[in-house]
Structure formats: C-alpha cells, structure tokens
GROMACS .gro file of C-alpha atoms in nm:
model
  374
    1UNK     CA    1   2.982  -0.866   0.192
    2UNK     CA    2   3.011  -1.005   0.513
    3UNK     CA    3   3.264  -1.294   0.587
    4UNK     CA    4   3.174  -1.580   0.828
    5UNK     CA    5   3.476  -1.747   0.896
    6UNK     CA    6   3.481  -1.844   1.225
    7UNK     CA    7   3.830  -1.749   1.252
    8UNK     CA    8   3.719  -1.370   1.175
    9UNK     CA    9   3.446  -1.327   1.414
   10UNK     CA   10   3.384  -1.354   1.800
   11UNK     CA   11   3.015  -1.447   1.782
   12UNK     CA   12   2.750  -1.376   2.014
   13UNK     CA   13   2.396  -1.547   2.042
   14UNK     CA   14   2.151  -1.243   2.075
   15UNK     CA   15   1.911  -1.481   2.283
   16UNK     CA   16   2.129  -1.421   2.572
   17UNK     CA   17   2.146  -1.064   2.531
   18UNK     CA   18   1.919  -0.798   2.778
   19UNK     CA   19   1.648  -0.585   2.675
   20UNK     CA   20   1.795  -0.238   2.596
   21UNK     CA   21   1.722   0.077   2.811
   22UNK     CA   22   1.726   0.266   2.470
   23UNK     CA   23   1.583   0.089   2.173
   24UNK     CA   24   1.673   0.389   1.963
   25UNK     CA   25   2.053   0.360   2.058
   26UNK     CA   26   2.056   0.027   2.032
   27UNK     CA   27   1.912   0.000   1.687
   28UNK     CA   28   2.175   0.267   1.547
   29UNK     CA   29   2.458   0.052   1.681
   30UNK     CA   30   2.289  -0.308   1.588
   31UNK     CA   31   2.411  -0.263   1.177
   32UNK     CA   32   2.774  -0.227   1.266
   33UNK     CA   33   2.782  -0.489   1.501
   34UNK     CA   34   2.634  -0.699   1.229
   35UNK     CA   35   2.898  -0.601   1.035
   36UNK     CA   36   3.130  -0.731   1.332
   37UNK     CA   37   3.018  -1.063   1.347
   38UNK     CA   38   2.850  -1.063   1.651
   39UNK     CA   39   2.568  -1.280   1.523
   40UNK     CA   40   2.535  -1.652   1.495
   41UNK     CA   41   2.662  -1.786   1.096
   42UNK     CA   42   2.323  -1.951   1.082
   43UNK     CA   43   2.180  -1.624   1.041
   44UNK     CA   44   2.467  -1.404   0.885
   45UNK     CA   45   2.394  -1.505   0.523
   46UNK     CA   46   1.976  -1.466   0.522
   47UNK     CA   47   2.017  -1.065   0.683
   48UNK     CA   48   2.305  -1.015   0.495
   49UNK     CA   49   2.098  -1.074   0.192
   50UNK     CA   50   1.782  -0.927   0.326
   51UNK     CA   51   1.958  -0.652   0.418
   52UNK     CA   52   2.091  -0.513   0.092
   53UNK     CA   53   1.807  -0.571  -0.074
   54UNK     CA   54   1.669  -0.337   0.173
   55UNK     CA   55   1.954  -0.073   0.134
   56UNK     CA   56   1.853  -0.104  -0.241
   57UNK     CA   57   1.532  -0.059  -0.194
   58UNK     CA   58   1.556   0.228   0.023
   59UNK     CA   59   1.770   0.432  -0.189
   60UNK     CA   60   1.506   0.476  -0.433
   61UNK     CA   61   1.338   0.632  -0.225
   62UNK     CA   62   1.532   0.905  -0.009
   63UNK     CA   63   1.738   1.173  -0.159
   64UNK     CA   64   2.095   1.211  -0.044
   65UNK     CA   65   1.979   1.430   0.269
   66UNK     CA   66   1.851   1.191   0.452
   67UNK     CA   67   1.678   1.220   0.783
   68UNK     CA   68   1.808   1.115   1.129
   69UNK     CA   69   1.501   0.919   1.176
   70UNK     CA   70   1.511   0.742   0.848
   71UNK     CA   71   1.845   0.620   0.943
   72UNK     CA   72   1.699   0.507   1.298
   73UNK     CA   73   1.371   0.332   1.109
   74UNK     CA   74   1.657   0.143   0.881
   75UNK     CA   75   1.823  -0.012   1.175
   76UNK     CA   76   1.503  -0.117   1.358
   77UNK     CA   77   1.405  -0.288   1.024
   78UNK     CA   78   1.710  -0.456   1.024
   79UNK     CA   79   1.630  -0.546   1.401
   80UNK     CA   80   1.281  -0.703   1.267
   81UNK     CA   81   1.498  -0.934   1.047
   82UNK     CA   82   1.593  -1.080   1.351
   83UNK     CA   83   1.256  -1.090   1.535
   84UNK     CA   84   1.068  -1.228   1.202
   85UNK     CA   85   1.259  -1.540   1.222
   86UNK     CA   86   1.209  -1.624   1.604
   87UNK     CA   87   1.586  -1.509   1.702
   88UNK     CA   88   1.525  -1.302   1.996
   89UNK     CA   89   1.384  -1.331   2.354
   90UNK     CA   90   1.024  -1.315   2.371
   91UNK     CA   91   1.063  -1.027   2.623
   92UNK     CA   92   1.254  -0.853   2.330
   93UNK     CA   93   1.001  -0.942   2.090
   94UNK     CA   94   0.737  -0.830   2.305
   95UNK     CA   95   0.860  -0.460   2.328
   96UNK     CA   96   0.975  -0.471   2.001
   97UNK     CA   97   0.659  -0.513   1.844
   98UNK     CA   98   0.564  -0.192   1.983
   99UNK     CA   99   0.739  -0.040   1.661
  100UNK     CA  100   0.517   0.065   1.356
  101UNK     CA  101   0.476  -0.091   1.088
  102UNK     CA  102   0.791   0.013   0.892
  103UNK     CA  103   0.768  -0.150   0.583
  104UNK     CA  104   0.522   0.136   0.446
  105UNK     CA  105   0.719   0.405   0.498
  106UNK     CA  106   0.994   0.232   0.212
  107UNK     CA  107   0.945   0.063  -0.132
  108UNK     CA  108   0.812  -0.278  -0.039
  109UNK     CA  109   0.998  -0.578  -0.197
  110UNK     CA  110   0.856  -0.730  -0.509
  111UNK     CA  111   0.492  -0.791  -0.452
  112UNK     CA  112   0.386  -1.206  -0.525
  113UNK     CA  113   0.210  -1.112  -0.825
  114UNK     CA  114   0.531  -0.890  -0.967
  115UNK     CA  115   0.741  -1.166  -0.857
  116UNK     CA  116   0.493  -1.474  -0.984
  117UNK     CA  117   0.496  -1.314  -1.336
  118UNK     CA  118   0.878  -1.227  -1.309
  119UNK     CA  119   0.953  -1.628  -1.259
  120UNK     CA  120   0.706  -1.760  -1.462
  121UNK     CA  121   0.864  -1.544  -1.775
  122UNK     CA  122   1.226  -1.659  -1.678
  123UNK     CA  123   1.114  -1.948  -1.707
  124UNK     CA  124   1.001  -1.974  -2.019
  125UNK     CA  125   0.609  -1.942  -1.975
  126UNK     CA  126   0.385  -1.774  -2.179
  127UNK     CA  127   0.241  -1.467  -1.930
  128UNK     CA  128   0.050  -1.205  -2.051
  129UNK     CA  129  -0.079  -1.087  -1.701
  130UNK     CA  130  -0.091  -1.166  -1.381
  131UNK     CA  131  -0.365  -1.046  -1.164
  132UNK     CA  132  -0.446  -1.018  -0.827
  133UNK     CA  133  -0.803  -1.076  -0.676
  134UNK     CA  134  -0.866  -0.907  -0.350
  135UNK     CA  135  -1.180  -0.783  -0.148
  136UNK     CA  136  -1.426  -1.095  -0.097
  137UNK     CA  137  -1.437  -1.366   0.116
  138UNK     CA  138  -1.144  -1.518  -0.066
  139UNK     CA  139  -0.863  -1.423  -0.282
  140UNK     CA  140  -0.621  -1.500  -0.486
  141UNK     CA  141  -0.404  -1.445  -0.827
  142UNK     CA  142  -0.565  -1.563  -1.165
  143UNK     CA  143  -0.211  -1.606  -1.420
  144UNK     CA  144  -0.313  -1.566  -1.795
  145UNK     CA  145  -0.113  -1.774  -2.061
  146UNK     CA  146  -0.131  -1.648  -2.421
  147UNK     CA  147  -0.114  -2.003  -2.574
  148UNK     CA  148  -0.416  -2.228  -2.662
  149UNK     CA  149  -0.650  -2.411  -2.455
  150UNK     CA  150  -0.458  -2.752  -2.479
  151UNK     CA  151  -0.080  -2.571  -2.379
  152UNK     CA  152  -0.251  -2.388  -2.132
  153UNK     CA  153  -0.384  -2.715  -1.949
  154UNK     CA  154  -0.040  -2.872  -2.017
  155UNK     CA  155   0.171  -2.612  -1.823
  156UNK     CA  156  -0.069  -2.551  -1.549
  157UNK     CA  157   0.099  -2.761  -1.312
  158UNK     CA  158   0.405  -2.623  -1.356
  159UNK     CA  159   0.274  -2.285  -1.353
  160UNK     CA  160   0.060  -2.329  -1.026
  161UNK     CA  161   0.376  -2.490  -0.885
  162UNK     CA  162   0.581  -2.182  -0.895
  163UNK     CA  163   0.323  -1.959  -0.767
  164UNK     CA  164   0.271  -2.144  -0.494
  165UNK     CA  165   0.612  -2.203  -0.405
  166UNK     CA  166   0.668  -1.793  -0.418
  167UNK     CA  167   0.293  -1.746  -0.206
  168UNK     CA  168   0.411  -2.036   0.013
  169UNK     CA  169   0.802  -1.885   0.096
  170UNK     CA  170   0.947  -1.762   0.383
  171UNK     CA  171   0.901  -1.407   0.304
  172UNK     CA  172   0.574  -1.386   0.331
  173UNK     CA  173   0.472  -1.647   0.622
  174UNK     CA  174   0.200  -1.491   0.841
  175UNK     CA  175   0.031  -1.323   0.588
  176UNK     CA  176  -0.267  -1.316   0.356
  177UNK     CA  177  -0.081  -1.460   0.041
  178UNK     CA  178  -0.033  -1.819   0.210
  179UNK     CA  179  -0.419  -1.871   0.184
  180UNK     CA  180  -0.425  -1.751  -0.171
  181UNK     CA  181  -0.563  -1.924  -0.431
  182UNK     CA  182  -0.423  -1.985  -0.815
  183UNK     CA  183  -0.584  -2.011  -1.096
  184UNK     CA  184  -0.405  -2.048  -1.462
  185UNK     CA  185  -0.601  -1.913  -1.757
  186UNK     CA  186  -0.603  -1.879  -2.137
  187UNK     CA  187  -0.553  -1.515  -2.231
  188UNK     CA  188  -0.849  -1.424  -2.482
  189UNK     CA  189  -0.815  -1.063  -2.712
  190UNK     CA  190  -1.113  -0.845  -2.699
  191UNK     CA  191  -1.335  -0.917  -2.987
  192UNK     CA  192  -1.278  -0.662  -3.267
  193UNK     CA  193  -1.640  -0.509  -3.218
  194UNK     CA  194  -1.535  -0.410  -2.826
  195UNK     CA  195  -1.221  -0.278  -2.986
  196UNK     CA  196  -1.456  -0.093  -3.249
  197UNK     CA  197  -1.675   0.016  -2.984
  198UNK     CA  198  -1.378   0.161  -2.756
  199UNK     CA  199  -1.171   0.345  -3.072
  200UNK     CA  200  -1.540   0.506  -3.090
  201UNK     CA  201  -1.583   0.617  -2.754
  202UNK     CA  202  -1.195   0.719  -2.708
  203UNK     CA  203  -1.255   0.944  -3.036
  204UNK     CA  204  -1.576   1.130  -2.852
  205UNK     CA  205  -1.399   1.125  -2.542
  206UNK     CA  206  -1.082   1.323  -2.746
  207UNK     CA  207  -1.331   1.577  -2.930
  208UNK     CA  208  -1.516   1.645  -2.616
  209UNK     CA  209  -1.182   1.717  -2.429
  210UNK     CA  210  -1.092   1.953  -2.727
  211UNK     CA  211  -1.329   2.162  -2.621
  212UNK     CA  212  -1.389   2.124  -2.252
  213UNK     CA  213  -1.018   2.181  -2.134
  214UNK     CA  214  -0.923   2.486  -2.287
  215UNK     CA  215  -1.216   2.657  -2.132
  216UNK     CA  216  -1.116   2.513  -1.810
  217UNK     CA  217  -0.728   2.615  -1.848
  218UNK     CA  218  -0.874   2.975  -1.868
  219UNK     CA  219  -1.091   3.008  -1.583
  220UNK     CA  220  -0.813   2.856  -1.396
  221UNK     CA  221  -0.995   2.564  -1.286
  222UNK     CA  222  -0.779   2.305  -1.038
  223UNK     CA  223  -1.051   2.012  -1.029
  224UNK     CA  224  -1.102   1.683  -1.194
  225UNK     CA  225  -1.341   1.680  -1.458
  226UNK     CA  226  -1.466   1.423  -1.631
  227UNK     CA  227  -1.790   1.275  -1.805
  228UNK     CA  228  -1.928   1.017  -2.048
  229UNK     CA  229  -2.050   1.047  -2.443
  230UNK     CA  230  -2.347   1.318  -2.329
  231UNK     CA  231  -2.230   1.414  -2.013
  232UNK     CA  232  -1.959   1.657  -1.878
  233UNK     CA  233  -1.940   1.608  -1.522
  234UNK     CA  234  -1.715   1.929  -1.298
  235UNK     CA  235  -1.647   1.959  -0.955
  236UNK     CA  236  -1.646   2.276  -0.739
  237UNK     CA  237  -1.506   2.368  -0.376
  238UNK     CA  238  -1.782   2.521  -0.177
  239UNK     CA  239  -1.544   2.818  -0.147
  240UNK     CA  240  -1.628   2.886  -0.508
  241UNK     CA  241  -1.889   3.173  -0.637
  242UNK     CA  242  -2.147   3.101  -0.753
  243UNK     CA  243  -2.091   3.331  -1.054
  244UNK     CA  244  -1.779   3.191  -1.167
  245UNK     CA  245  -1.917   2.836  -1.174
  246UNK     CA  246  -2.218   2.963  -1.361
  247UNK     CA  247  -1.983   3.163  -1.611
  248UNK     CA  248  -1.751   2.830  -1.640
  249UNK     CA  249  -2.071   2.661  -1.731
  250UNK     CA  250  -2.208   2.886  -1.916
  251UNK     CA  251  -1.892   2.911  -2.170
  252UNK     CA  252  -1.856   2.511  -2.193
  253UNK     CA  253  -2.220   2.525  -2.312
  254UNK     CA  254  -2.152   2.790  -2.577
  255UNK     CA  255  -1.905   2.614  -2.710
  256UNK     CA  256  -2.024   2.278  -2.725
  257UNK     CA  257  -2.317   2.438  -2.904
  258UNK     CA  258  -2.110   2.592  -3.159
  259UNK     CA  259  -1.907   2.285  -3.188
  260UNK     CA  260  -2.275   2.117  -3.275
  261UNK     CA  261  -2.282   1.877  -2.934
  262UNK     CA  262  -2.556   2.066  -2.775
  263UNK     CA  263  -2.710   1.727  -2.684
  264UNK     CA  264  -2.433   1.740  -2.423
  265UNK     CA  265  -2.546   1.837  -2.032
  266UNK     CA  266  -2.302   1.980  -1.808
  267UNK     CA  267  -2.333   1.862  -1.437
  268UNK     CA  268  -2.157   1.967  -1.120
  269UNK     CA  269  -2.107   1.836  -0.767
  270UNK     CA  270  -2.013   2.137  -0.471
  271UNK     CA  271  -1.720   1.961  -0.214
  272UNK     CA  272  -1.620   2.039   0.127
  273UNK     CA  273  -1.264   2.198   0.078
  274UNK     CA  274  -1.159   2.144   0.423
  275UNK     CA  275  -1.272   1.809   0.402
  276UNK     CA  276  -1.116   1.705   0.103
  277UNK     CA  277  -0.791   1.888   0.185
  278UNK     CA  278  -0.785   1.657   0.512
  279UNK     CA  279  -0.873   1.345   0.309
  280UNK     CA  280  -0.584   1.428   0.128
  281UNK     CA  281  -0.376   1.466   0.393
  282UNK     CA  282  -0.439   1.082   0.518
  283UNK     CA  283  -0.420   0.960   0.192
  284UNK     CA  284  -0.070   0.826   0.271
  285UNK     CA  285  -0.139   0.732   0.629
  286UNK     CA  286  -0.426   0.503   0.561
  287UNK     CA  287  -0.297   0.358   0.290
  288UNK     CA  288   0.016   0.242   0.512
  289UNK     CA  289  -0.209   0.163   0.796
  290UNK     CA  290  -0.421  -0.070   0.580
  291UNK     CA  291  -0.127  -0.227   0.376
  292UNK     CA  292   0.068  -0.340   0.677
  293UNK     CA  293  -0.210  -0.481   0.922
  294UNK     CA  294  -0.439  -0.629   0.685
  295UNK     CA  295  -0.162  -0.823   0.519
  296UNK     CA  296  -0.016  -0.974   0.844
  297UNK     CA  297  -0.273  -1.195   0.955
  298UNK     CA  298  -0.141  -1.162   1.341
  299UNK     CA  299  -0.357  -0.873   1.386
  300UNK     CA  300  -0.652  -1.038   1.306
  301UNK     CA  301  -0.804  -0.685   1.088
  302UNK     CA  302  -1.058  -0.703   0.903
  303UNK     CA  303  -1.129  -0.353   0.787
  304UNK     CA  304  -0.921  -0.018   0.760
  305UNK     CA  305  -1.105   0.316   0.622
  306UNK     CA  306  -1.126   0.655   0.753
  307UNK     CA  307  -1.396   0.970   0.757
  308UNK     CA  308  -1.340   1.327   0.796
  309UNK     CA  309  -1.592   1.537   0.992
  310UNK     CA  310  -1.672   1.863   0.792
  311UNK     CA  311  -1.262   1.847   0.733
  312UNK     CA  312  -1.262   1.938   1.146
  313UNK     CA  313  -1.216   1.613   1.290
  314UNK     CA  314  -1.027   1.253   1.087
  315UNK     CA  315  -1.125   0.931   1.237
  316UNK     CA  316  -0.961   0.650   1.164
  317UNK     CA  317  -1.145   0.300   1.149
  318UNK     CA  318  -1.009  -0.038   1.232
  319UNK     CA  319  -1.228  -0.333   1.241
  320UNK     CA  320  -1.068  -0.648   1.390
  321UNK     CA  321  -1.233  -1.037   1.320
  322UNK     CA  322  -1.262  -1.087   1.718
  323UNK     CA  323  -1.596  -0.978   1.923
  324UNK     CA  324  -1.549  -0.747   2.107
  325UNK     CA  325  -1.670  -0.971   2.450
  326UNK     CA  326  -1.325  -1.181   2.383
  327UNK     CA  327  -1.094  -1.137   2.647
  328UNK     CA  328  -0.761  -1.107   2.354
  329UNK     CA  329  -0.963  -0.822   2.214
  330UNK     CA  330  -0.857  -0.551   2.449
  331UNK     CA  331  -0.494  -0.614   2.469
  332UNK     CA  332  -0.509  -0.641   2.087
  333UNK     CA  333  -0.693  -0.286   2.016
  334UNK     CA  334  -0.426  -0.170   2.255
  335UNK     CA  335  -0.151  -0.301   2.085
  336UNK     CA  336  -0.290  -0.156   1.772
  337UNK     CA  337  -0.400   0.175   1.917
  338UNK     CA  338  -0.034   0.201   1.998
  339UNK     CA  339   0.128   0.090   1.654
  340UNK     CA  340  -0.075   0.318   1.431
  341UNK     CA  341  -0.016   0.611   1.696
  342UNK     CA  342   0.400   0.567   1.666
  343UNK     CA  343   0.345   0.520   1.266
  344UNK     CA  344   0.149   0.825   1.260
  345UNK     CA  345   0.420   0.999   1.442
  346UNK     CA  346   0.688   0.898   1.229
  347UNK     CA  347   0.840   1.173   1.043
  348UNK     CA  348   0.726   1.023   0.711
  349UNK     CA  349   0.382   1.091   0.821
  350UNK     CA  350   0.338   1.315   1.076
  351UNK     CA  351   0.483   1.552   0.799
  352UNK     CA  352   0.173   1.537   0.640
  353UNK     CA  353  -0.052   1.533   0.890
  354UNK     CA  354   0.031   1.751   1.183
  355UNK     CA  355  -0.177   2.006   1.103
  356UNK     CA  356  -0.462   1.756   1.280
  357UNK     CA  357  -0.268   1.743   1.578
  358UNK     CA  358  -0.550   1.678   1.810
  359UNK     CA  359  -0.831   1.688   1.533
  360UNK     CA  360  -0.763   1.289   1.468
  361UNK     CA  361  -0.900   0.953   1.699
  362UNK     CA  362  -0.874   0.609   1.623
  363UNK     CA  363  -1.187   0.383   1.636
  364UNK     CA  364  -1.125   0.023   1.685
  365UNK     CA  365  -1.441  -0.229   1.670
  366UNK     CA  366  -1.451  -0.608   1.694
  367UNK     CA  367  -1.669  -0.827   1.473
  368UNK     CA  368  -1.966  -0.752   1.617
  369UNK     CA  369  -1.917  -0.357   1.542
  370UNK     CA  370  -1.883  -0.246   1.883
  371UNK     CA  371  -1.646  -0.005   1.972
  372UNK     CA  372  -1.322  -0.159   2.155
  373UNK     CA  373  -1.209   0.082   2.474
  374UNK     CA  374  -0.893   0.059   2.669
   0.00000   0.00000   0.00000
C-alpha cells in the first residue's frame, strides 16, 4: 500500500510534465514512480485502488510466464487511470489515445448488472436475477424480486436507487450504462404445464441423443449437431465426401428406425471450411473491438460485425452515428482505423490472427452507410 505522507514523498504534478519520446519506456517506468510518490495525494488513493484491483484482475488471466508486452499493456492501463480522470495535458491525452482499447485484452471489472445484483443482495433485497436489455433503440437492466406484488412496489425505490447510483458512478462515465434504464419486477415461476412441457421435450431431446451421438463418435465427426423433436439437423465441411456424409446419414437413419423414431428426418447444411476457420479466428478480435467502442460513447459507433470472403479475405465493419458529409467524421474513422489496427496487433490478438496478414481491411461507414476514406 502506498503511503502519502507528505513527509515521505517529493511530489510532482504530471500536468507539467513533457510528452515522452518513447511511450513504451515511459509506461514501464510510470508504476514505480507511482510507487515513489511522484504523483499528487489527490490522486494516490483512487489508482492505488484501481490499480490492484487491476493486478487482481489480471492475474486470472496470465500464467506465470508472462509476456513482455503484457507487462507493457499493464503500465499503459495504469497510464489511462490517469488520462480517464482529466490529469494529463491534452497534448498527452491526445497521443495517448492512440493506444487500443486495452481493457479487452484482461478480465473486465464487475459488469453493472454483476455488480447491481451483488449490492442489492448485500443489502438485504430479494434478487432472483438481474438482466440486462441490449440491442434496440434503448436499453437497460430489468431487476427481478422474488417477493409479492405489494413488497415488490415497496422496495422499488430503494432498489432503483442503488442501481442507479452503480450505472451513474465514476467508473463508468462516458459510457452506455449512464443512459440506462431500470426497471424492478416481481419474479413469476413458470407455470407447472411449461415445466411439464419442457421435462417432455428434455426427455426426447435425451433419447434422441442416445442414439445420434454414438454414431457420430464413430465416424469421427467434429461438428455441432443438433435438432428438434422430429428433426436431426448435422453440419458438414465442404471438404467432406460425399460418401461419408451419406454413410453417417445413412447409419443415424437405421438406427432411429430400429429404435422405432423413423418419423425422424435427418437434415444437413455443407460450410465453407476456410471460411469458418477464419470466422473463428476473429471471434476474439471482434468481440473486443465491439465491447470497447460501442460501450464508450466518445466514439460515437453504432455498429461492429465482420464477413469473411470465401475464408480469403476478413472485413471488418464499423458503423459510426455521424454522416459521413460531417467534417468530425474523417478524423474520427481515422482515429478508429488506427485503434483497432494497434489492438489487432497486440500480441493477444495478432496471435490469432496473423495468418490474415494482408487478407483483412477495415470498413468504416457513417450513418448514412457510406463508406468513410482517409
């Protein structure tokens, strides 16, 4: 823990201080000059928090061998304490938000809706779930009590009160939670004939499997598989013979027969392997993308998603909530043009995905779907 007795410390106020030649050596030096003192008390006691919750946090997730870059990223997100709460020059802020997005490549904190149901129970109220709504034109968190209608409408001030106050903190100004809504509901059981209904299709479900996946196991098949009551649906790469998917069929059939389900069809879809391989491949990389720019509403994005080409060629879509004719729209799609470029290049991901080196572009469009261009 980190003293701040002025008697201790020679403190320095980082406003003052120049833009570094190297932001990489300066961020590997910046944690044990925290550990100096060499920042102002007013902010020793929020990063000293901050920042051990994000040593905990990042233990979790890296094995003993860690990475030099990983221990680079961890000093530039202690640097973005800093920045997040207006402490540095705006020419420092400027070229640090060049940086990508770090917080996907780590365990985020809590999200609101683990930490709304976390202090509503410590508290004392009744939660049986807390959900969040997102997609639409607005969203939010619904908070279901398991008490009766009358309890429920006495503790839903209280309840909204906390939620807000977590939605409404510090940690998450500038982004999509402050414009979330609440909304505190009874919890209701399922009525016992859904629960009838579902022990009845879970039992079908478990007899059909019975039969299905051992045939499966044997042909060595590596897909999904799924289906309904009557239906058994299988996927096949289009590297696959023809002759082995009509012989995996053809056994499945047999022995549903046999097993007296021959009301059961058997249908199949043919995939792209390359394609899917590559979707894979981005999985990890969009999801990141997404999860950092459309929560912080300073990059105004509406839209992440991506499409592989035959598996030859990724593109990766960002659609921003300015036309494209405004003159901030440029110098935004450049901005993030450059951000997802350095968080694709991060060792994190660029694991995963070099393989596209050169087989990968980024398509930025404003609100009126035209494509943005540097």
């Amino acid at each position: 823990m980190v003293s701040n007795k002025e008697n201790m410390y020679k403190h320095t106020n980082l406003d003052q201080l120049q833009v570094p030649v190297s932001l990489e050596n300066f961020t590997k030096k910046l944690p044990q000059r925290y550990q100096n003192g060499e920042f102002d008390d007013s902010r020793i006691n929020q990063v000293d928090r901050e920042w051990g919750q994000y040593e905990k946090r990042t233990r979790k997730q890296w094995s003993a061998v860690k990475k030099s870059a990983a221990t680079v990223l961890a000093a530039s997100a202690c640097f973005l304490l800093f920045i997040g709460s207006g402490f540095v020059s705006p020419t420092m802020a400027k070229m640090v938000s060049k940086i990508p997005p770090l917080s996907t490549i780590y365990d985020r904190f809590d999200t609101p809706v683990q930490q709304i149901e976390k202090n509503l129970k410590k508290e004392g109220f009744p939660v049986k779930q807390v959900v969040e709504h997102a997609g639409g034109s607005k969203e939010g968190v619904y908070i279901f009590l398991d008490a009766s209608k009358e309890q429920v409408e006495e503790m839903k001030e209280g309840v909204e009160k906390t939620a807000f106050n977590i939605i409404n903190s510090n940690q998450y100004k500038g982004t999509i939670y402050e414009d979330y809504y609440v909304k505190v509901k009874q919890h209701k059981e399922p009525s016992q004939e859904w629960k009838e209904e579902d022990a009845r299709n879970q039992k079908q479900w478990d007899e059909l499997a019975q039969i299905v996946e051992p045939i499966l196991k044997f042909h060595d098949y590596k897909q999904s598989w799924g289906g309904g009551q009557n239906t058994v649906h299988l996927e096949f790469p289009n590297t696959e013979s023809p002759e082995k998917i009509a012989e995996i069929e053809k056994n499945i059939t047999d022995a549903l027969k046999a097993a007296g389900k021959d009301n059961v069809k058997i249908e199949h879809r043919i995939f792209n392997l390359a394609k899917e391989q590559q979707y894979q491949r981005w999985g990890n990389a969009i999801s990141g993308i997404a999860g950092e720019l459309k929560m912080y509403k300073k990059y105004k994005v509406s839209s992440v998603g991506y499409k592989s080409l035959k598996g030859e060629m990724m593109q990766v879509h960002i659609g921003i909530k300015l036309p494209s004719t405004d003159p901030k729209t440029a110098v935004l799609a450049a901005d993030l043009r450059t951000m997802i470029e350095e968080f694709i290049h991060t060792d994190e991901i660029w694991n995963q995905v070099k393989q596209d080196d050169g087989h990968y572009e980024i398509i930025i469009k404003g609100k009126d779907k035209k494509v943005i261009t540097e």
